[in-house]
Amino acid sequence: ARAAAAGFWYLHQRDTEKAEKAFAVVRSLAYGEEMYSLAQTLHRFSLAATPDSIASLKVAPIAAEPSLRPQTWQAISSLNLVITEMALVQRSYSQQVRSLALNRIIGELIDIADQQAANLPPAEKELILSIVLKWLKISASIAGTVGTVTITQPIPNPYIIGDPVIGKRFVGREDILRELESMWSGDNLSSVVLYGHRRMGKTSILRNLEAYLPPNVSVIYINLQRLATVTSLAEVLLTMAEEIAQTLAIDAPEEEKISQHPEMYFNRYLDRLMRQILPEKAKTGLIIALDEFEIIEDLIEANTLPRNFLGYLRSLVQSSPRLAFVFAGLHTLEEMTADYFHPFFGSVYPIPVSFLSPESTRVILANPVGEDEDFPLDYTPSALDKIYQLTHGQPYLVQLIGFHLVRFYNKQVFELQRPQDIRFQVEDVEKAIDDEFFQRGNYYFTGVWKQAKQDAAGQQEILIVLSPHLQGLTRADLLSSTGLTDTTLDWALKTLENHHVIECQDSRYRIAVELFRRWVSETKQETMT
């Protein structure tokens, strides 16, 4: 009895440490364990005096009903919510999410002070109110840096699917850009090949190059898809010259002259550009970025371009230390071994463009409008982990999931008038992976699938066999299941690994992108006999 009375007295005196010790004596009595847990919780809460220390608190377990102190546990439940929201304020990537979380914190604390306090037992009432007052002051002290925001209308979808990401929304390729920046920071500009799967972000890198280069270096972006309908070398060079002229705001070459002597006239055009026009514009270097470069091979195979065209481009690459080319395309660029390609790619530096890192994936999802603007939605850490597990950091699929999640939020809140947490959970991510998602992503999935039909035989057979197995299969499993010879299997596995379609861990091969595995499993299984 003496220990129990002492425990309540120390609570009243706000001496939580002594209250905890007193109630430890009576834990075996009825409600003794509850009062010990309550004193222990209030002791921990009373020590938190900064935003970080509040956010780092463990959420307190609530006593089972019937309890001796139901009103106190209600207040502790509210304080638990404050802890959870403060963790968002301190750790969320999104400014608007932090703002909304801070609003909820202040709302919970005011509710305890204005509404719940009247029913709190006298022994712990002043102690709880002192915690509330302290946490309110802490919240108010950071309100100026967090700001306030409310969501009153549908959120414009900031995720970009299909088009290149340009400007402040472009993140996640700092390693490649730093490498290019170092190669182009001096007087001698080196030419490079960027290669990787479709929708891996190569075009976005090219479209953002100029922002990462010195102001005296100009970048000309040329998408070679424009050449799909050309019929001659003159048309190819004229198209390139017109893009250069438009970017630099100069006169384009005369079509009649370039038609008569394509290579000679284009050489003169570039020479005049480098010697006269660039210095007039206070420029010392020029980088010509050719996207979808594999189209050049198609034009050579169709006899639209002569087989020595790559030799001509190579001569341009080597013509001036102040002129460089960036050739961007599929993995096949690195693997081209035809006699007209091999010497050409021996003179340029290859850079693979692969998956995003987990951290870059998180930044893209949480800040799709750029770091300087606010995005009102957020993701739980487990939701971000889930998206990375599904996409392996494939940029197009990351953006596509974000796009579907924003559509889902707007529909729930503004069309169906249903409550929806601004923080996406794992369940929300799974809901976003519906039939419409796979329809929108079909261009990516079929692109990877079609490329697996090229070069080494047996790639598609391996993918079909692997698709039902989330944990992958061993080489022996694949050899028996596909019916391929040892040589064919090994060459196909090596090609798929080089193309980042599969990966091998602990001697087991598995499809790298989980969403692609699901697509193959759903759409290609029926082709097995």
Coordinates of C-alpha atoms in Angstrom, one line a residue:
A1 CA 0.0 0.0 0.0
R2 CA 2.8 2.4 0.9
A3 CA 4.6 1.8 -2.5
A4 CA 1.3 2.2 -4.4
A5 CA 0.5 5.5 -2.6
A6 CA 4.1 6.7 -3.2
G7 CA 3.7 5.9 -6.9
F8 CA 0.6 8.1 -7.3
W9 CA 2.2 10.9 -5.2
Y10 CA 5.3 11.0 -7.3
L11 CA 3.2 11.2 -10.5
H12 CA 1.4 14.1 -8.9
Q13 CA 4.8 15.7 -8.2
R14 CA 5.9 15.0 -11.8
D15 CA 8.8 12.9 -10.6
T16 CA 8.4 10.1 -13.1
E17 CA 11.6 8.3 -12.3
K18 CA 10.6 7.8 -8.6
A19 CA 7.0 6.9 -9.7
E20 CA 8.4 4.2 -11.9
K21 CA 10.5 2.7 -9.1
A22 CA 7.5 2.8 -6.7
F23 CA 5.1 1.0 -9.0
A24 CA 7.8 -1.6 -9.8
V25 CA 7.3 -2.9 -6.2
V26 CA 3.6 -3.6 -6.8
R27 CA 3.7 -5.0 -10.4
S28 CA 2.3 -8.3 -9.1
L29 CA -0.9 -6.7 -7.7
A30 CA -4.1 -6.0 -9.7
Y31 CA -3.4 -3.1 -12.1
G32 CA 0.1 -2.9 -10.8
E33 CA 1.7 -3.8 -14.1
E34 CA -0.5 -1.2 -15.8
M35 CA 0.6 1.6 -13.5
Y36 CA 4.2 0.6 -13.8
S37 CA 3.9 0.7 -17.6
L38 CA 2.1 4.1 -17.4
A39 CA 4.8 5.6 -15.2
Q40 CA 7.5 4.2 -17.4
T41 CA 5.9 5.6 -20.6
L42 CA 5.3 9.1 -19.0
H43 CA 9.0 9.1 -17.8
R44 CA 10.2 8.4 -21.4
F45 CA 7.9 11.0 -22.8
S46 CA 8.8 13.7 -20.3
L47 CA 12.5 13.4 -21.2
A48 CA 11.9 14.2 -24.9
A49 CA 12.8 17.9 -25.4
T50 CA 13.7 18.2 -29.1
P51 CA 12.0 17.3 -32.4
D52 CA 14.5 14.5 -33.0
S53 CA 14.1 13.0 -29.5
I54 CA 10.3 13.0 -29.9
A55 CA 10.5 11.4 -33.3
S56 CA 12.9 8.7 -31.9
L57 CA 10.6 7.7 -29.1
K58 CA 9.1 4.2 -29.3
V59 CA 5.3 4.2 -29.5
A60 CA 4.0 3.1 -26.1
P61 CA 1.9 -0.1 -25.8
I62 CA -1.6 0.6 -24.6
A63 CA -3.0 -1.3 -21.6
A64 CA -5.7 -3.8 -22.3
E65 CA -9.2 -3.1 -21.3
P66 CA -10.6 -3.0 -18.7
S67 CA -7.9 -0.6 -17.4
L68 CA -7.5 1.4 -14.3
R69 CA -6.7 4.6 -16.2
P70 CA -8.7 4.6 -19.5
Q71 CA -8.6 8.4 -19.8
T72 CA -4.8 8.5 -19.3
W73 CA -4.3 5.8 -21.9
Q74 CA -6.5 7.8 -24.4
A75 CA -4.1 10.8 -23.9
I76 CA -1.1 8.4 -24.3
S77 CA -2.6 7.2 -27.6
S78 CA -2.8 10.8 -28.8
L79 CA 0.8 11.3 -27.8
N80 CA 1.7 8.1 -29.7
L81 CA 0.2 9.7 -32.8
V82 CA 2.3 12.8 -32.2
I83 CA 5.4 10.6 -32.1
T84 CA 4.5 9.0 -35.4
E85 CA 3.8 12.4 -37.1
M86 CA 7.0 13.9 -35.7
A87 CA 9.0 11.1 -37.3
L88 CA 7.4 12.2 -40.6
V89 CA 8.2 15.9 -40.0
Q90 CA 11.9 14.9 -39.3
R91 CA 12.4 12.3 -42.0
S92 CA 10.0 12.8 -44.9
Y93 CA 11.4 13.9 -48.3
S94 CA 8.3 15.9 -49.0
Q95 CA 7.9 19.5 -47.7
Q96 CA 4.1 19.4 -47.9
V97 CA 3.9 16.0 -46.1
R98 CA 6.0 17.5 -43.3
S99 CA 3.7 20.5 -43.1
L100 CA 0.5 18.3 -42.9
A101 CA 2.1 16.1 -40.3
L102 CA 2.9 19.2 -38.2
N103 CA -0.7 20.4 -38.5
R104 CA -1.9 17.0 -37.1
I105 CA 0.7 17.1 -34.3
I106 CA -0.6 20.5 -33.1
G107 CA -4.2 19.3 -33.5
E108 CA -3.6 16.3 -31.3
L109 CA -1.8 18.2 -28.6
I110 CA -4.5 20.9 -28.5
D111 CA -7.1 18.2 -28.2
I112 CA -5.4 16.8 -25.2
A113 CA -5.1 20.2 -23.5
D114 CA -8.6 21.5 -24.3
Q115 CA -10.8 18.3 -24.4
Q116 CA -9.2 15.3 -22.7
A117 CA -7.6 17.2 -19.8
A118 CA -10.9 17.6 -18.0
N119 CA -11.3 13.9 -17.6
L120 CA -7.7 13.1 -16.6
P121 CA -7.1 11.7 -13.1
P122 CA -5.6 14.3 -10.8
A123 CA -2.4 12.3 -10.0
E124 CA -1.1 12.4 -13.6
K125 CA -3.1 15.4 -15.1
E126 CA -0.4 18.0 -14.5
L127 CA 2.3 15.8 -15.7
I128 CA 0.6 15.0 -19.0
L129 CA -0.3 18.7 -19.5
S130 CA 3.4 19.6 -18.9
I131 CA 4.4 17.1 -21.6
V132 CA 1.8 18.5 -24.0
L133 CA 2.9 22.1 -23.3
K134 CA 6.6 21.2 -23.9
W135 CA 5.8 19.4 -27.2
L136 CA 3.6 22.2 -28.3
K137 CA 6.4 24.7 -27.9
I138 CA 8.8 22.4 -29.8
S139 CA 6.2 22.1 -32.6
A140 CA 5.7 25.8 -32.8
S141 CA 9.5 26.4 -32.9
I142 CA 9.8 24.4 -36.2
A143 CA 6.5 25.6 -37.7
G144 CA 8.2 28.5 -39.5
T145 CA 10.6 26.2 -41.4
V146 CA 7.9 23.6 -42.2
G147 CA 5.0 25.9 -43.2
T148 CA 1.4 25.0 -43.6
V149 CA -0.5 23.5 -46.5
T150 CA -3.9 21.8 -47.2
I151 CA -5.1 19.7 -50.1
T152 CA -8.4 21.1 -51.4
Q153 CA -8.3 20.0 -55.1
P154 CA -7.1 17.2 -57.2
I155 CA -3.3 17.0 -57.4
P156 CA -1.8 17.6 -60.8
N157 CA 0.1 14.4 -61.8
P158 CA 3.8 15.3 -61.7
Y159 CA 5.2 11.9 -62.8
I160 CA 6.5 11.7 -66.3
I161 CA 5.8 8.5 -68.3
G162 CA 7.2 8.2 -71.8
D163 CA 8.7 11.6 -72.3
P164 CA 12.2 12.6 -71.2
V165 CA 12.6 14.2 -67.8
I166 CA 14.1 17.7 -68.2
G167 CA 15.2 20.3 -65.7
K168 CA 14.8 20.2 -61.9
R169 CA 12.8 17.0 -62.0
F170 CA 15.8 15.1 -63.5
V171 CA 17.6 13.2 -60.7
G172 CA 19.3 10.0 -60.2
R173 CA 22.1 10.0 -62.8
E174 CA 24.7 12.0 -61.0
D175 CA 27.3 9.4 -61.4
I176 CA 27.0 9.4 -65.2
L177 CA 26.8 13.2 -65.4
R178 CA 29.8 13.6 -63.2
E179 CA 31.8 11.3 -65.5
L180 CA 30.7 13.2 -68.6
E181 CA 31.4 16.5 -66.9
S182 CA 35.0 15.4 -66.0
M183 CA 35.5 14.2 -69.6
W184 CA 34.4 17.6 -71.0
S185 CA 35.8 20.0 -68.5
G186 CA 39.1 20.5 -70.4
D187 CA 40.1 21.5 -73.9
N188 CA 39.9 18.0 -75.3
L189 CA 36.3 16.7 -75.6
S190 CA 36.0 13.0 -75.8
S191 CA 33.2 11.1 -77.6
V192 CA 31.1 8.5 -75.8
V193 CA 28.5 5.8 -76.3
L194 CA 25.6 5.7 -73.8
Y195 CA 23.9 2.3 -74.1
G196 CA 21.1 0.5 -72.2
H197 CA 17.5 -0.8 -72.5
R198 CA 14.7 1.3 -73.8
R199 CA 13.1 3.6 -71.2
M200 CA 16.2 3.5 -69.1
G201 CA 16.7 7.3 -69.2
K202 CA 19.3 7.8 -71.9
T203 CA 17.3 10.5 -73.6
S204 CA 16.8 12.3 -70.3
I205 CA 20.5 12.3 -69.8
L206 CA 21.1 13.8 -73.3
R207 CA 18.4 16.4 -72.9
N208 CA 20.0 17.6 -69.6
L209 CA 23.6 17.6 -70.6
E210 CA 23.9 21.3 -71.2
A211 CA 22.9 22.1 -67.6
Y212 CA 26.0 20.2 -66.4
L213 CA 28.5 21.6 -68.8
P214 CA 30.5 24.9 -68.9
P215 CA 28.6 27.7 -70.6
N216 CA 31.2 27.8 -73.4
V217 CA 30.2 24.3 -74.6
S218 CA 27.0 23.9 -76.7
V219 CA 25.1 20.7 -77.0
I220 CA 23.1 19.7 -80.1
Y221 CA 20.5 17.0 -79.5
I222 CA 19.4 15.1 -82.5
N223 CA 16.9 12.2 -82.4
L224 CA 17.7 9.9 -85.2
Q225 CA 14.1 8.6 -85.4
R226 CA 13.7 11.5 -87.7
L227 CA 15.8 9.6 -90.2
A228 CA 13.4 6.6 -90.4
T229 CA 12.0 7.8 -93.7
V230 CA 15.2 9.3 -95.4
T231 CA 16.4 7.8 -98.6
S232 CA 19.9 9.0 -99.0
L233 CA 23.1 10.1 -97.3
A234 CA 22.4 13.7 -98.3
E235 CA 19.1 13.7 -96.4
V236 CA 20.8 12.3 -93.3
L237 CA 23.5 15.0 -93.2
L238 CA 20.9 17.7 -94.1
T239 CA 18.7 16.6 -91.2
M240 CA 21.7 16.8 -88.8
A241 CA 22.8 20.2 -90.2
E242 CA 19.3 21.6 -89.8
E243 CA 19.1 20.5 -86.1
I244 CA 22.5 22.2 -85.5
A245 CA 21.3 25.4 -87.3
Q246 CA 18.0 25.5 -85.3
T247 CA 19.8 25.0 -81.9
L248 CA 22.5 27.6 -82.5
A249 CA 20.1 30.0 -84.4
I250 CA 22.2 30.1 -87.5
D251 CA 21.5 29.5 -91.2
A252 CA 21.0 26.0 -92.4
P253 CA 23.0 24.7 -95.3
E254 CA 21.5 24.8 -98.8
E255 CA 19.7 21.6 -99.7
E256 CA 20.8 21.7 -103.3
K257 CA 24.5 22.0 -102.5
I258 CA 24.5 19.3 -99.8
S259 CA 22.6 17.0 -102.2
Q260 CA 25.4 17.2 -104.8
H261 CA 28.4 16.6 -102.5
P262 CA 27.0 15.5 -99.1
E263 CA 30.2 14.7 -97.1
M264 CA 32.3 17.5 -98.6
Y265 CA 29.6 20.2 -98.0
F266 CA 28.8 18.9 -94.4
N267 CA 32.5 19.0 -93.6
R268 CA 32.8 22.6 -94.7
Y269 CA 29.6 23.4 -92.7
L270 CA 31.1 21.9 -89.5
D271 CA 34.5 23.5 -90.2
R272 CA 32.9 27.0 -90.6
L273 CA 30.9 26.3 -87.4
M274 CA 34.0 25.4 -85.4
R275 CA 36.3 28.2 -86.7
Q276 CA 33.9 31.1 -87.0
I277 CA 30.4 30.7 -85.7
L278 CA 31.2 29.2 -82.2
P279 CA 33.9 31.9 -81.4
E280 CA 31.3 34.6 -82.4
K281 CA 28.9 33.1 -79.9
A282 CA 31.7 32.9 -77.2
K283 CA 31.7 29.1 -77.5
T284 CA 34.8 26.9 -77.5
G285 CA 33.3 23.4 -77.8
L286 CA 30.5 21.6 -79.5
I287 CA 28.9 18.2 -78.5
I288 CA 26.5 16.5 -80.9
A289 CA 24.2 14.0 -79.2
L290 CA 22.7 11.4 -81.5
D291 CA 19.9 9.5 -79.9
E292 CA 18.5 6.2 -81.1
F293 CA 21.8 5.5 -82.8
E294 CA 21.0 1.9 -83.7
I295 CA 18.8 3.4 -86.5
I296 CA 22.1 4.1 -88.4
E297 CA 22.7 0.3 -88.6
D298 CA 19.2 -0.1 -90.0
L299 CA 19.9 2.5 -92.7
I300 CA 23.2 0.8 -93.6
E301 CA 21.5 -2.6 -93.8
A302 CA 18.8 -1.0 -96.0
N303 CA 21.6 0.5 -98.3
T304 CA 20.2 4.0 -97.5
L305 CA 23.6 4.8 -96.1
P306 CA 26.9 3.5 -97.5
R307 CA 28.8 0.9 -95.4
N308 CA 31.7 3.4 -94.9
F309 CA 29.4 5.9 -93.2
L310 CA 30.7 4.9 -89.8
G311 CA 34.2 5.6 -91.1
Y312 CA 33.1 9.0 -92.1
L313 CA 31.6 9.7 -88.6
R314 CA 34.8 8.4 -87.1
S315 CA 36.7 11.0 -89.1
L316 CA 34.4 13.7 -87.7
V317 CA 35.0 12.4 -84.1
Q318 CA 38.7 12.7 -84.7
S319 CA 38.6 16.0 -86.7
S320 CA 38.8 18.4 -83.7
P321 CA 39.5 18.2 -80.0
R322 CA 36.7 20.7 -79.5
L323 CA 34.1 18.6 -81.2
A324 CA 32.6 15.5 -79.6
F325 CA 29.8 13.1 -80.2
V326 CA 27.5 11.2 -77.9
F327 CA 25.9 8.1 -79.4
A328 CA 23.0 6.8 -77.4
G329 CA 21.1 3.5 -78.0
L330 CA 20.4 0.0 -77.0
H331 CA 23.0 -2.5 -75.6
T332 CA 23.6 -3.7 -79.2
L333 CA 25.7 -0.6 -79.7
E334 CA 28.4 -2.0 -77.5
E335 CA 28.1 -5.5 -79.1
M336 CA 28.1 -4.5 -82.8
T337 CA 31.0 -6.4 -84.4
A338 CA 30.2 -5.9 -88.0
D339 CA 33.3 -4.7 -89.9
Y340 CA 31.9 -1.2 -90.3
F341 CA 31.0 -0.8 -86.6
H342 CA 33.9 -2.4 -84.8
P343 CA 36.6 0.1 -85.6
F344 CA 34.2 3.0 -85.0
F345 CA 33.3 2.0 -81.5
G346 CA 37.0 1.4 -80.7
S347 CA 37.5 5.2 -80.8
V348 CA 34.7 6.2 -78.4
Y349 CA 34.3 5.6 -74.6
P350 CA 31.3 3.3 -73.6
I351 CA 29.1 4.2 -70.6
P352 CA 26.3 1.9 -69.6
V353 CA 23.0 3.3 -68.4
S354 CA 21.4 0.9 -66.0
F355 CA 19.0 0.9 -63.1
L356 CA 18.6 3.7 -60.5
S357 CA 19.9 3.2 -57.0
P358 CA 17.4 2.7 -54.2
E359 CA 18.2 6.2 -52.9
S360 CA 17.6 7.8 -56.3
T361 CA 14.4 5.9 -56.6
R362 CA 13.2 7.3 -53.3
V363 CA 14.1 10.9 -54.3
I364 CA 12.3 10.6 -57.6
L365 CA 9.1 9.3 -56.0
A366 CA 9.0 11.7 -53.0
N367 CA 10.1 14.8 -55.0
P368 CA 8.7 14.4 -58.5
V369 CA 8.4 18.2 -59.0
G370 CA 11.9 18.9 -57.9
E371 CA 13.5 19.9 -54.6
D372 CA 12.4 23.5 -54.8
E373 CA 8.7 22.8 -55.0
D374 CA 6.3 20.9 -52.7
F375 CA 4.6 17.6 -53.4
P376 CA 1.7 16.9 -50.9
L377 CA 1.8 13.1 -51.0
D378 CA 4.4 10.8 -49.4
Y379 CA 5.3 7.2 -49.0
T380 CA 6.0 5.0 -46.0
P381 CA 9.5 3.5 -46.0
S382 CA 8.0 0.1 -46.6
A383 CA 6.1 1.4 -49.7
L384 CA 9.3 2.8 -51.1
D385 CA 11.0 -0.5 -50.5
K386 CA 8.2 -2.3 -52.2
I387 CA 8.4 -0.1 -55.3
Y388 CA 12.1 -0.6 -55.6
Q389 CA 11.6 -4.4 -55.2
L390 CA 9.1 -4.3 -58.0
T391 CA 11.0 -2.1 -60.4
H392 CA 14.7 -2.7 -59.5
G393 CA 15.0 1.0 -60.0
Q394 CA 13.9 0.9 -63.7
P395 CA 13.2 4.7 -64.3
Y396 CA 10.1 4.3 -66.5
L397 CA 8.4 1.8 -64.2
V398 CA 9.2 3.9 -61.1
Q399 CA 7.5 6.9 -62.8
L400 CA 4.6 4.8 -64.0
I401 CA 3.9 3.5 -60.4
G402 CA 4.0 7.1 -59.1
F403 CA 1.6 8.2 -61.9
H404 CA -0.9 5.5 -61.0
L405 CA -0.7 6.2 -57.3
V406 CA -1.5 9.9 -57.8
R407 CA -4.5 8.9 -60.0
F408 CA -5.6 6.5 -57.3
Y409 CA -5.4 9.2 -54.6
N410 CA -7.4 11.8 -56.7
K411 CA -10.1 9.3 -57.5
Q412 CA -10.5 8.1 -53.9
V413 CA -10.6 11.6 -52.4
F414 CA -12.2 13.8 -55.0
E415 CA -14.4 11.4 -57.1
L416 CA -15.5 8.8 -54.6
Q417 CA -15.3 11.1 -51.6
R418 CA -13.5 8.4 -49.6
P419 CA -10.8 9.1 -47.0
Q420 CA -7.3 8.3 -48.2
D421 CA -4.0 8.7 -46.2
I422 CA -1.6 11.1 -47.9
R423 CA 1.1 8.5 -47.2
F424 CA 1.0 5.6 -49.6
Q425 CA 1.3 2.2 -48.0
V426 CA 2.4 -1.1 -49.5
E427 CA -1.2 -2.1 -50.1
D428 CA -1.7 1.1 -52.2
V429 CA 1.3 0.1 -54.3
E430 CA -0.1 -3.3 -55.0
K431 CA -3.4 -1.8 -56.0
A432 CA -1.6 0.4 -58.5
I433 CA -0.2 -2.7 -60.3
D434 CA -3.5 -3.5 -62.2
D435 CA -4.3 -4.4 -65.8
E436 CA -4.2 -0.8 -66.8
F437 CA -0.7 -0.4 -65.4
F438 CA 0.5 -3.3 -67.6
Q439 CA -1.2 -1.9 -70.6
R440 CA 0.5 1.5 -70.1
G441 CA 3.8 -0.3 -69.6
N442 CA 3.4 -2.5 -72.6
Y443 CA 5.9 -0.6 -74.7
Y444 CA 8.7 -1.2 -72.1
F445 CA 7.8 -4.8 -71.6
T446 CA 7.5 -5.7 -75.2
G447 CA 10.7 -3.7 -76.0
V448 CA 12.7 -5.9 -73.6
W449 CA 11.0 -9.0 -74.8
K450 CA 11.8 -8.2 -78.5
Q451 CA 15.4 -7.4 -77.8
A452 CA 15.7 -10.8 -76.1
K453 CA 14.9 -12.4 -79.5
Q454 CA 17.9 -10.8 -81.1
D455 CA 21.6 -11.8 -81.0
A456 CA 21.9 -15.0 -78.8
A457 CA 19.4 -17.7 -79.4
G458 CA 17.4 -19.1 -76.4
Q459 CA 16.9 -15.9 -74.4
Q460 CA 13.1 -15.9 -74.6
E461 CA 13.0 -19.6 -73.7
I462 CA 15.1 -18.9 -70.6
L463 CA 12.8 -16.0 -69.6
I464 CA 9.7 -18.1 -70.0
V465 CA 11.1 -20.8 -67.8
L466 CA 12.3 -18.4 -65.2
S467 CA 9.1 -16.3 -65.0
P468 CA 7.2 -18.6 -62.5
H469 CA 10.1 -18.7 -60.1
L470 CA 10.5 -15.6 -57.9
Q471 CA 13.7 -17.1 -56.3
G472 CA 15.2 -18.1 -59.6
L473 CA 16.6 -21.3 -60.9
T474 CA 20.1 -22.9 -61.2
R475 CA 21.9 -23.4 -64.4
A476 CA 21.2 -27.1 -64.2
D477 CA 17.5 -26.4 -63.7
L478 CA 17.5 -24.2 -66.8
L479 CA 19.5 -26.7 -68.9
S480 CA 16.9 -29.4 -68.2
S481 CA 13.8 -27.2 -68.5
T482 CA 14.7 -25.3 -71.7
G483 CA 16.2 -28.1 -73.6
L484 CA 19.0 -25.8 -74.9
T485 CA 22.5 -27.1 -75.5
D486 CA 25.3 -26.1 -73.0
T487 CA 26.8 -23.6 -75.5
T488 CA 23.5 -22.0 -76.4
L489 CA 22.4 -21.7 -72.8
D490 CA 25.6 -20.1 -71.6
W491 CA 25.7 -17.6 -74.5
A492 CA 22.0 -16.7 -73.9
L493 CA 22.6 -16.3 -70.1
K494 CA 25.6 -14.1 -70.7
T495 CA 23.7 -11.9 -73.1
L496 CA 20.7 -11.6 -70.7
E497 CA 23.0 -10.7 -67.9
N498 CA 24.9 -8.1 -70.0
H499 CA 21.6 -6.5 -70.9
H500 CA 20.5 -6.5 -67.2
V501 CA 17.5 -8.6 -67.9
I502 CA 18.5 -11.3 -65.5
E503 CA 20.9 -11.5 -62.6
C504 CA 22.7 -14.3 -60.8
Q505 CA 22.9 -14.5 -57.0
D506 CA 24.1 -17.6 -55.1
S507 CA 24.3 -19.6 -58.3
R508 CA 20.6 -18.9 -59.1
Y509 CA 19.4 -16.9 -62.1
R510 CA 16.4 -14.7 -61.7
I511 CA 14.6 -12.0 -63.8
A512 CA 16.0 -8.7 -62.5
V513 CA 12.8 -6.6 -62.7
E514 CA 9.9 -8.2 -60.8
L515 CA 7.2 -6.4 -62.9
F516 CA 8.8 -7.8 -66.1
R517 CA 8.8 -11.3 -64.5
R518 CA 5.0 -10.9 -63.8
W519 CA 4.4 -9.7 -67.4
V520 CA 6.3 -12.6 -68.9
S521 CA 4.5 -15.1 -66.6
E522 CA 1.1 -13.7 -67.5
T523 CA 1.5 -13.2 -71.2
K524 CA 4.1 -15.7 -72.4
Q525 CA 3.5 -18.9 -70.5
E526 CA 1.0 -20.2 -73.0
T527 CA 3.8 -20.2 -75.6
M528 CA 5.5 -23.1 -73.8
T529 CA 4.8 -26.5 -75.3

